[in-house]
Amino acid sequence: MDERTERRRPPGTPVTPPPRAPGMALPGVPQLPTWLVPRPRLTDRLSQGVLGPLTVVVGPVGAGKSALAVEWAHTRRAPGPVAWVTCDGAEEQPDVFWPRVLTALHEASVDLPPLTAPPPPATDFTVPNTRAQATTGHHGSGQGAAEDGREQGPPQAPREGRGERRAQPPPTDSRRTTANGLPQRTGNGREQTPLQGRGELRHQPPPTDSRQTTAAVPPQGTGENAHAQAAPQAPLEGRGELRHQPPPTGSRQTTPDGVEPHGFPAPAVPPAPAAGQSLLVAALAAGLAAREEPVVLVLDDFQPESGSPVAEGMVRLLRHATPALRLVVVSRRDPPLHLHRYRLAGDLTELRTGDLAFDDRETAALLAQHGVEVPRPVVKTLRERADGWAAGLRLAAMSMQGHPHPERFVARFAGEDEAIVSYLVEEVLDGQPPAMRRLLLTTSVLDHLNAELATQVAGQEAGRHFAALVAQSSFLQHIGHGWYRCHRMFADVLRVRLRHEAPDLVPDLHGRAAEWLGAHGLLAEAVRHALAADDRRYADRLVVHQLAVGQVLALTSTRLPGELLTRTPSAGPTAAPREALGPESALVTSAAALARGDGPACTENLALADRLIEELPRGGADRIARCRLAHSVIRMARDRPRHLTAARAAAAEAERLFPRLPRGLLEDRPELVALTLSIRGRAELREGDLKAAEASLTTALKAACAAGNGVLRWDCLSELALLEVLRGRFRAAEQFAGHARHPAPQASPEPDPSLAALHVVRAWIALTRLDVPRARGELSRARATLRQVPDPFVTGVASLVAKLMTAVETGTARPETLDTIPDITADGWLAEGLRQSVRHACAACLGEARAHRLPARPVPGTRGTPDPRPRDDRAPVESLSARERDVLRHLAQMMTTEEIADELYVSVNTVKTHLKSVYRKLSVTRRSAAVRRARELELL
């Protein structure tokens, strides 16, 4: 297959490496380090990536990027020769970079046509030949030598004269060209004179103390570059390879004003014109594109600035040299190679910080290299603390060598470790510009940040550098929607430095973060930062005004920071300071005390909050309403287990306050609706209003599911099961009880009152199946719960079930038995509206027992004996369609008509039409009957 087809293989296709001799070395590729941890899951991805044109490995310092590339290269799974170039990072210069690329290709035995340079342009003035001066004037021979003893190229041919020569312009339009018509140029774009030997070029540095200056430095884009002339080179002997040599001691290059650019040693030869570099890239691309075998070029630490000559040259090379060129870039930041284009085309393979993170197996292998063996949970803890960062894990392993208690070391290991701090400060932090450094330190107090939040915390001036920060630092990982997460260990190091350098600034930074987060609805993080700023008053106001007191009471799946519970003051002689904090602090203190199971402290702080609310100015109606609602919620949570009447009064007050609060905010707090309606539904059931109780409990169940509150969901299911069993609908009651099979962890140390109701329901259902032992066991558990949490209504139902069980066991189950059971007509626990329903339920239970007498109860599955639970195997009148079966399955999940319509992407009227058809075909008239009939026919 051709190369384009090969690189379009699916990701799971195995890569077959080309045949290579065993033990064959890889010229130019670094040797495998002895400490390398094998990572086949990543080398496989690199092997797949090089089937396409571009693969990038981007990660922070110490993430193991280069080690991974070296490991992959030595797996010999490349589709062709591998050329390795170690770059200079952001300081990459074109006159150094391109010779390195050519040398790497040559070392990898990549056959390319000769890449030569054109002759110098015409000139009519004398240019000092510093090379001739170096070889004849300074040393008096035709062989140059450097004062610092560096290795020199082949000896120069002796030249005549005083070391200067006048450049002779070529004839008009005459230029020296290569065989393909391209002007001869060096690998870095400088024009050269003809060379002896094989026609290749060897770059020679100027001798000691030589200085070379340009005649003028015109502004970029003025056009003067077209007239600038370059000093011609003397002919060189030998093979003439293009080899970059460092400048000798004392060699300096200056601008017209004598200032060295960037403070770095200047190159020995003036920078090549951009046109020369373009021609070199074009010739190199043409040579690579003509190859049949692909070439993998690895650029390690390649991070030039966007728009720089090196970056633009690589963009052109990659564009024109494909499909033969396969580029692998290893960098600390995204290389400026138009990644989005390759990403959209599906031609880009990316390994980033999250991919480079060590997993548990690799962490254990790294520890084993240092002779450290710890249990798997300890390995996982260490990996999580280091966020999978290779350098951090290795530094930890080195510290654990010989440690008497490595498990204790891991428990204390964090970004405050001295080795970690020193490494990251020297490698990352100290190399940042002042503005970028300040932005890193000030935003280190944040777990997650975006541009607006960073500006709020660090200030407008520092915030302007946020885009550059996220582009240059791989320690900031994008988590979506403009938000970023700082690497855990790097964030720890930054916080340590911030505390050392500006400890007084930390509370103010947390306060700014709390203000912004609170204004944007990120409550949990806002409260955490407010507590870190030691501003309890603001934290408490956030909780109450955002109607989040339910989160303090553990009524939701989300939780506020634990500091809110531990840092609240206990009740006692500290009443005066708590009064100064306001009613919000008293309310949060009361809720926290209730969540801890401290009833007296809850009651005391609740009374204090009530008095402080009364003292609020009448003009703050919104603040009063929010405080009153929090007060009602705390009372409902406190009184729900034991005092239903008091809880019902608090629920009624909360319902009166709901219309006075923002509707959108209330919709975001479904736990408040769930708590209020569950209490109202329980009260309505005990008052005998079954329809109202069913509506309240069903709505409360949906709200509890939306809030992720397992306790309230359990409560609603238990009460609905109790309601159905009192109606005599034992199958529906069994379904509700089945959904409540696994109770959620309790929010308070006391057992939930609905637990007794659930045991009673299960006992009654077992009795209808003549399973008296199970019924007796469930009743025993119900009575044990009722002794801890009394409930007269559930106690009365349990007593009724016990008498029914006695009638079934004694064989006296008759319709007239109902008149001998005083609990049905007794006053006190049974409301008037429930008596007829309860009588019907008892009659159904006794009728079942009379039809299947207990002594003759057959064993299910025994041959010749009837099944005590006969099934109706009659087929439906018509078979159900596929859509009707879908509706029936969703119906069995207790979904409303509107929810079924949303799930199936149809209208509500369409769902109703399907339901009517299902009812007709199954010969039923109700939802519960349809589900029961479908189960009997094994349609569900």
Short mmCIF file of C-alpha atoms in Angstrom, two decimals, residues 235 366 488 502 564 590 792 795 859:
data_model
loop_
_atom_site.label_atom_id
_atom_site.label_comp_id
_atom_site.label_asym_id
_atom_site.label_seq_id
_atom_site.Cartn_x
_atom_site.Cartn_y
_atom_site.Cartn_z
CA PRO A 235 37.24 28.00 -1.09
CA LEU A 366 9.58 3.32 39.27
CA ARG A 488 -1.35 19.72 41.86
CA ALA A 502 3.99 37.68 50.48
CA LEU A 564 -17.88 25.10 57.62
CA SER A 590 -27.49 25.75 64.06
CA PRO A 792 -48.43 6.25 66.39
CA THR A 795 -47.60 1.52 65.23
CA VAL A 859 -44.50 -25.88 48.09
#
